[in-house]
PDB file of C-alpha atoms in Angstrom:
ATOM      1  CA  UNK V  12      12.699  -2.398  -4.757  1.00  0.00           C
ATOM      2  CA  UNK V  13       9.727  -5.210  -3.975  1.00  0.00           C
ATOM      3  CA  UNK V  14       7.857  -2.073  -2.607  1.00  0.00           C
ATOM      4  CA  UNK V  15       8.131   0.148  -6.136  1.00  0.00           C
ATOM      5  CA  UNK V  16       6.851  -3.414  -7.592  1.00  0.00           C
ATOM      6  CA  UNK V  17       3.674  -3.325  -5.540  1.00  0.00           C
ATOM      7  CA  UNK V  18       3.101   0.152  -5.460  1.00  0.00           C
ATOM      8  CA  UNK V  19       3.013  -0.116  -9.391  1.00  0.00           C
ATOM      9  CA  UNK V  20       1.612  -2.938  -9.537  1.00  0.00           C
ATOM     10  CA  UNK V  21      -1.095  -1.888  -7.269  1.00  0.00           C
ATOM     11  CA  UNK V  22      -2.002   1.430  -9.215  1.00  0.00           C
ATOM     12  CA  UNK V  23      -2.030  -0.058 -11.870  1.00  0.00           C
ATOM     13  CA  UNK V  24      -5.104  -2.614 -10.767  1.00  0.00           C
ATOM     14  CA  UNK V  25      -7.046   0.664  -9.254  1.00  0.00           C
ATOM     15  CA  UNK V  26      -6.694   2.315 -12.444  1.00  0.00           C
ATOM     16  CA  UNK V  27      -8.253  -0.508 -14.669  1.00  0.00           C
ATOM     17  CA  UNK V  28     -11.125  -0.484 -11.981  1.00  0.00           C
ATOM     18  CA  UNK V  29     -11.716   3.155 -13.324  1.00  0.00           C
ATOM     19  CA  UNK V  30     -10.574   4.973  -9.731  1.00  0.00           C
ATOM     20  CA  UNK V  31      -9.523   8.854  -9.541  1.00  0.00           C
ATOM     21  CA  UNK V  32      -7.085   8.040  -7.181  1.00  0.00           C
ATOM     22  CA  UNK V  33      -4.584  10.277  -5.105  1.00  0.00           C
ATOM     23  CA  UNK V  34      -0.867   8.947  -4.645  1.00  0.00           C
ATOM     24  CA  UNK V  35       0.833   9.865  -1.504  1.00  0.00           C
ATOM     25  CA  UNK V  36       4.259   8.672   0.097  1.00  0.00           C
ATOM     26  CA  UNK V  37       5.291   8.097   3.650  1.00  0.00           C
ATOM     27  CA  UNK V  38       4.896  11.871   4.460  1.00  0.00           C
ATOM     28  CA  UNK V  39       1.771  12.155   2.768  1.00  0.00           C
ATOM     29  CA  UNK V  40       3.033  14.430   0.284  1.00  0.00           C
ATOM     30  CA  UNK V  41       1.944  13.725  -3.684  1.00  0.00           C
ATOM     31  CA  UNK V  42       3.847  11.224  -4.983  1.00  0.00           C
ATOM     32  CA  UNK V  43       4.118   8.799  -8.134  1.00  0.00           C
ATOM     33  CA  UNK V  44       2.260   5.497  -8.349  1.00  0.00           C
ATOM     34  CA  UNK V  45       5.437   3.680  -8.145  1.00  0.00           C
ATOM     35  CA  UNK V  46       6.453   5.632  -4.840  1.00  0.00           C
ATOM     36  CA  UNK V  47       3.237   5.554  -3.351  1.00  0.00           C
ATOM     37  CA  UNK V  48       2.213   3.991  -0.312  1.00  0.00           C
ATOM     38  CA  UNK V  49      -0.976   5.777   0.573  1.00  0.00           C
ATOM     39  CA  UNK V  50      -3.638   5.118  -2.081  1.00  0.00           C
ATOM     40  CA  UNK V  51      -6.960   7.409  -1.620  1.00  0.00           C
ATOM     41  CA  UNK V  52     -10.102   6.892  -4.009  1.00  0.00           C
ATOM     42  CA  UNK V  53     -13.872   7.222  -3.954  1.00  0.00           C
ATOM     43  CA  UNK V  54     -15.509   4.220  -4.292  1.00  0.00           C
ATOM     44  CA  UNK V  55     -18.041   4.373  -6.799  1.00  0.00           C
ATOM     45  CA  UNK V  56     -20.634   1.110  -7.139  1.00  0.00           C
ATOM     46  CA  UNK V  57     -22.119  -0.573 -10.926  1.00  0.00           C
ATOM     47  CA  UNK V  58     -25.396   2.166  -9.810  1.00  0.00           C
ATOM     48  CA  UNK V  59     -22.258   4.908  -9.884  1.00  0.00           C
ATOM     49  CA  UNK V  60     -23.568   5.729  -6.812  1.00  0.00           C
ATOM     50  CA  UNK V  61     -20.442   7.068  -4.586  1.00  0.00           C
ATOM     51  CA  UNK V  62     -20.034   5.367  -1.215  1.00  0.00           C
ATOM     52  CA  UNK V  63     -16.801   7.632   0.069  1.00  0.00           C
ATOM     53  CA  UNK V  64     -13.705   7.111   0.354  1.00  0.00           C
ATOM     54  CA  UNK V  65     -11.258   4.410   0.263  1.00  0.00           C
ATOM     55  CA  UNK V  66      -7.981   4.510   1.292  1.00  0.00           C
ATOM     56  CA  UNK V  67      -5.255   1.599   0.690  1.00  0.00           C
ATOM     57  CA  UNK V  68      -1.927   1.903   2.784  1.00  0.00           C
ATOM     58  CA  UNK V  69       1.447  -0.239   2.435  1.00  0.00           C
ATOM     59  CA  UNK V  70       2.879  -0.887   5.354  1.00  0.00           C
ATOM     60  CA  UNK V  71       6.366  -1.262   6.667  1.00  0.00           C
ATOM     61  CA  UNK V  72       6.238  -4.703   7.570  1.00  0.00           C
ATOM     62  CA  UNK V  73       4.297  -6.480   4.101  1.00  0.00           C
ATOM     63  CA  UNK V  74       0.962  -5.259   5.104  1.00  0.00           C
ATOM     64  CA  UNK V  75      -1.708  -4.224   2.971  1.00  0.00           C
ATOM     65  CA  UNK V  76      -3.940  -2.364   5.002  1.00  0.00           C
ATOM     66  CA  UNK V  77      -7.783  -1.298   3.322  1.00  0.00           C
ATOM     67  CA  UNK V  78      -9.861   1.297   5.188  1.00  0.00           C
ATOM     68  CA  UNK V  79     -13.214   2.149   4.736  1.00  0.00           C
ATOM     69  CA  UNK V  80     -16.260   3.680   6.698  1.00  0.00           C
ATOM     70  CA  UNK V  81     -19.254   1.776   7.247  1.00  0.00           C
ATOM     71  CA  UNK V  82     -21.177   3.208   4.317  1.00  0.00           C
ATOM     72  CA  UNK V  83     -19.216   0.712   2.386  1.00  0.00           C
ATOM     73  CA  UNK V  84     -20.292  -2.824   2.603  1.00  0.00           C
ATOM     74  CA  UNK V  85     -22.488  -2.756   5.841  1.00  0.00           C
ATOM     75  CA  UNK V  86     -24.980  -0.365   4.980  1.00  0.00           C
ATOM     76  CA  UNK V  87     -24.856  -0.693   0.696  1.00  0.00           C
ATOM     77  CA  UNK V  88     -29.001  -0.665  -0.015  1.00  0.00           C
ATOM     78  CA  UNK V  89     -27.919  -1.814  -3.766  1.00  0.00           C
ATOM     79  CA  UNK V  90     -26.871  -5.502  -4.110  1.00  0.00           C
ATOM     80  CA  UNK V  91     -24.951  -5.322  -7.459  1.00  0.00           C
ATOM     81  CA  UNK V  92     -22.863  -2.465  -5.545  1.00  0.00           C
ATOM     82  CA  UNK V  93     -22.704  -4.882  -2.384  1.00  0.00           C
ATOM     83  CA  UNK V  94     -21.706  -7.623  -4.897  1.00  0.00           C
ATOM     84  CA  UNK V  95     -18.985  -5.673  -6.503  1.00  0.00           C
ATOM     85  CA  UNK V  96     -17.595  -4.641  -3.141  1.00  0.00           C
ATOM     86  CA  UNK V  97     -17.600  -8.019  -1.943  1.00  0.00           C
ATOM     87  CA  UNK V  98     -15.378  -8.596  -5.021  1.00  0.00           C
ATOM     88  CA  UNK V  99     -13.362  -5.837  -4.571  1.00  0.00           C
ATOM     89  CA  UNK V 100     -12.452  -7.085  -1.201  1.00  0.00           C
ATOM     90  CA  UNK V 101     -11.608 -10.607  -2.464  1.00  0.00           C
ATOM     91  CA  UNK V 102      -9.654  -9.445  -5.114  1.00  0.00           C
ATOM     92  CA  UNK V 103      -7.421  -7.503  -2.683  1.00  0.00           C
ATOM     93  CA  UNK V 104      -6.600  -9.964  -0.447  1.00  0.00           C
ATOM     94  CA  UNK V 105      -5.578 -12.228  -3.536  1.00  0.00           C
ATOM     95  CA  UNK V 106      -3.847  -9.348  -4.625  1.00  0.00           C
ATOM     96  CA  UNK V 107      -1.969  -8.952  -1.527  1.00  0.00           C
ATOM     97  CA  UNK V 108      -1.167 -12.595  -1.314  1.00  0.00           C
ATOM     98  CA  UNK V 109       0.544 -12.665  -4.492  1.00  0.00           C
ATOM     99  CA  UNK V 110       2.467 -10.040  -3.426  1.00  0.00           C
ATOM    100  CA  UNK V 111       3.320 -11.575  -0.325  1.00  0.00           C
ATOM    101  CA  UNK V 112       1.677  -9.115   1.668  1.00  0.00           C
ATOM    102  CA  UNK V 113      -0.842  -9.217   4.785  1.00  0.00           C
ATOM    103  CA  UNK V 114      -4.280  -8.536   4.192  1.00  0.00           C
ATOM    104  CA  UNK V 115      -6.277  -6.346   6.457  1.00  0.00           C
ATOM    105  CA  UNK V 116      -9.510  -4.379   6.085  1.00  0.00           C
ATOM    106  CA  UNK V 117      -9.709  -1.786   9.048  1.00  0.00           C
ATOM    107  CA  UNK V 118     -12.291   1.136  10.143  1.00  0.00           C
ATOM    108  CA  UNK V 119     -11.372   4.440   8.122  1.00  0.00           C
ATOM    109  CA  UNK V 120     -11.596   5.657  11.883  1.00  0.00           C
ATOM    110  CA  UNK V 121      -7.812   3.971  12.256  1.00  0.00           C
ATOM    111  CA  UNK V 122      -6.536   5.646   9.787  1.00  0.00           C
ATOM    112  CA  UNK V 123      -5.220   8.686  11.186  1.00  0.00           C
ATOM    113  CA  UNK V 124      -3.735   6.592  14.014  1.00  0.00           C
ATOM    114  CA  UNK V 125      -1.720   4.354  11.099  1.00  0.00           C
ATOM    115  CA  UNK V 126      -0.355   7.568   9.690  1.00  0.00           C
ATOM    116  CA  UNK V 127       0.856   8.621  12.969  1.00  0.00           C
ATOM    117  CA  UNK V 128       2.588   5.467  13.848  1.00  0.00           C
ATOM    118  CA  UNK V 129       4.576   5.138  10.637  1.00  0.00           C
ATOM    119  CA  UNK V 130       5.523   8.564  10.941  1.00  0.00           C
ATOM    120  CA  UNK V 131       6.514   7.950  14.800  1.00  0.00           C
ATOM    121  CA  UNK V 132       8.645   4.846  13.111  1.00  0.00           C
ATOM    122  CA  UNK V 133      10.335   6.420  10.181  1.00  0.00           C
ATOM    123  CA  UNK V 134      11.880   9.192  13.309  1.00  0.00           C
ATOM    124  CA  UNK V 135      12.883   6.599  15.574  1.00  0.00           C
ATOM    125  CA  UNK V 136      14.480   4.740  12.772  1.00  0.00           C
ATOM    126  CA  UNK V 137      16.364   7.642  11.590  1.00  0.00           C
ATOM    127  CA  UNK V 138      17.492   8.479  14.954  1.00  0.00           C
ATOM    128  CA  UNK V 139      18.751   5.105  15.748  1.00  0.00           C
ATOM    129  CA  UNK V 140      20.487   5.563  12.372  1.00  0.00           C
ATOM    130  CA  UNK V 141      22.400   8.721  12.806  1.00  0.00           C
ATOM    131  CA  UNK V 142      22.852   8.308  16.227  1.00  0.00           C
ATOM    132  CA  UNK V 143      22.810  10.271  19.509  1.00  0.00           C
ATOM    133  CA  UNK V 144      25.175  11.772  21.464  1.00  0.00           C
TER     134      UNK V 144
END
């Protein structure tokens, strides 16, 4: 239940910031933005220059996990777009700790190995679930 909150909650702020974003769910198939915990947008700066993608993940354990390439932030020439993705950063992490989530920005490198670990966790705990014989 706390998770459909977020998830909602959370579309709902990256729609008022004007994102095309893409809702997935645990297997990465589309989902609603109440279902979703994979959220996948472009991130476009005030200069609506396009710095590539961002993609926001809910983990199992309250986490709010934020990955990004280093063409975001690092390497932004633009400082209104640097500004606003400074911003965008704070505002997640207060977003996340209202929610009583962890807050972590990570490489969009780590990404793929995040997917594969939840989907490594959901099997084990359906095994452990159903049982053996």
């Amino acid at each position: 239940m706390a998770t459909q909150s977020i998830s909602q909650d959370l579309a709902d702020l990256l729609v008022t910031k004007d994102f095309d974003v893409t809702y997935k769910d645990a297997q990465g198939a589309d989902a609603s933005p109440s279902e979703a915990i994979v959220y996948s947008f472009d991130w476009h700066g005030p200069s609506t220059k396009n710095y590539g993608t961002a993609v926001i993940v809910l983990g199992d354990s309250n986490e709010l996990m934020l990955f990004f390439g280093d063409n975001l932030g690092r390497s932004m020439e633009n400082p209104e777009d640097k500004k606003a993705w400074f911003d965008f950063l704070e505002q997640m992490s207060d977003f996340a700790t209202s929610h009583r989530y962890t807050w972590s920005p990570k490489d969009l490198k780590l990404l793929k190995h995040t997917q594969a670990g939840m989907a490594n966790l959901k099997e084990g705990l359906f095994e452990g679930y159903y049982g053996t014989r």
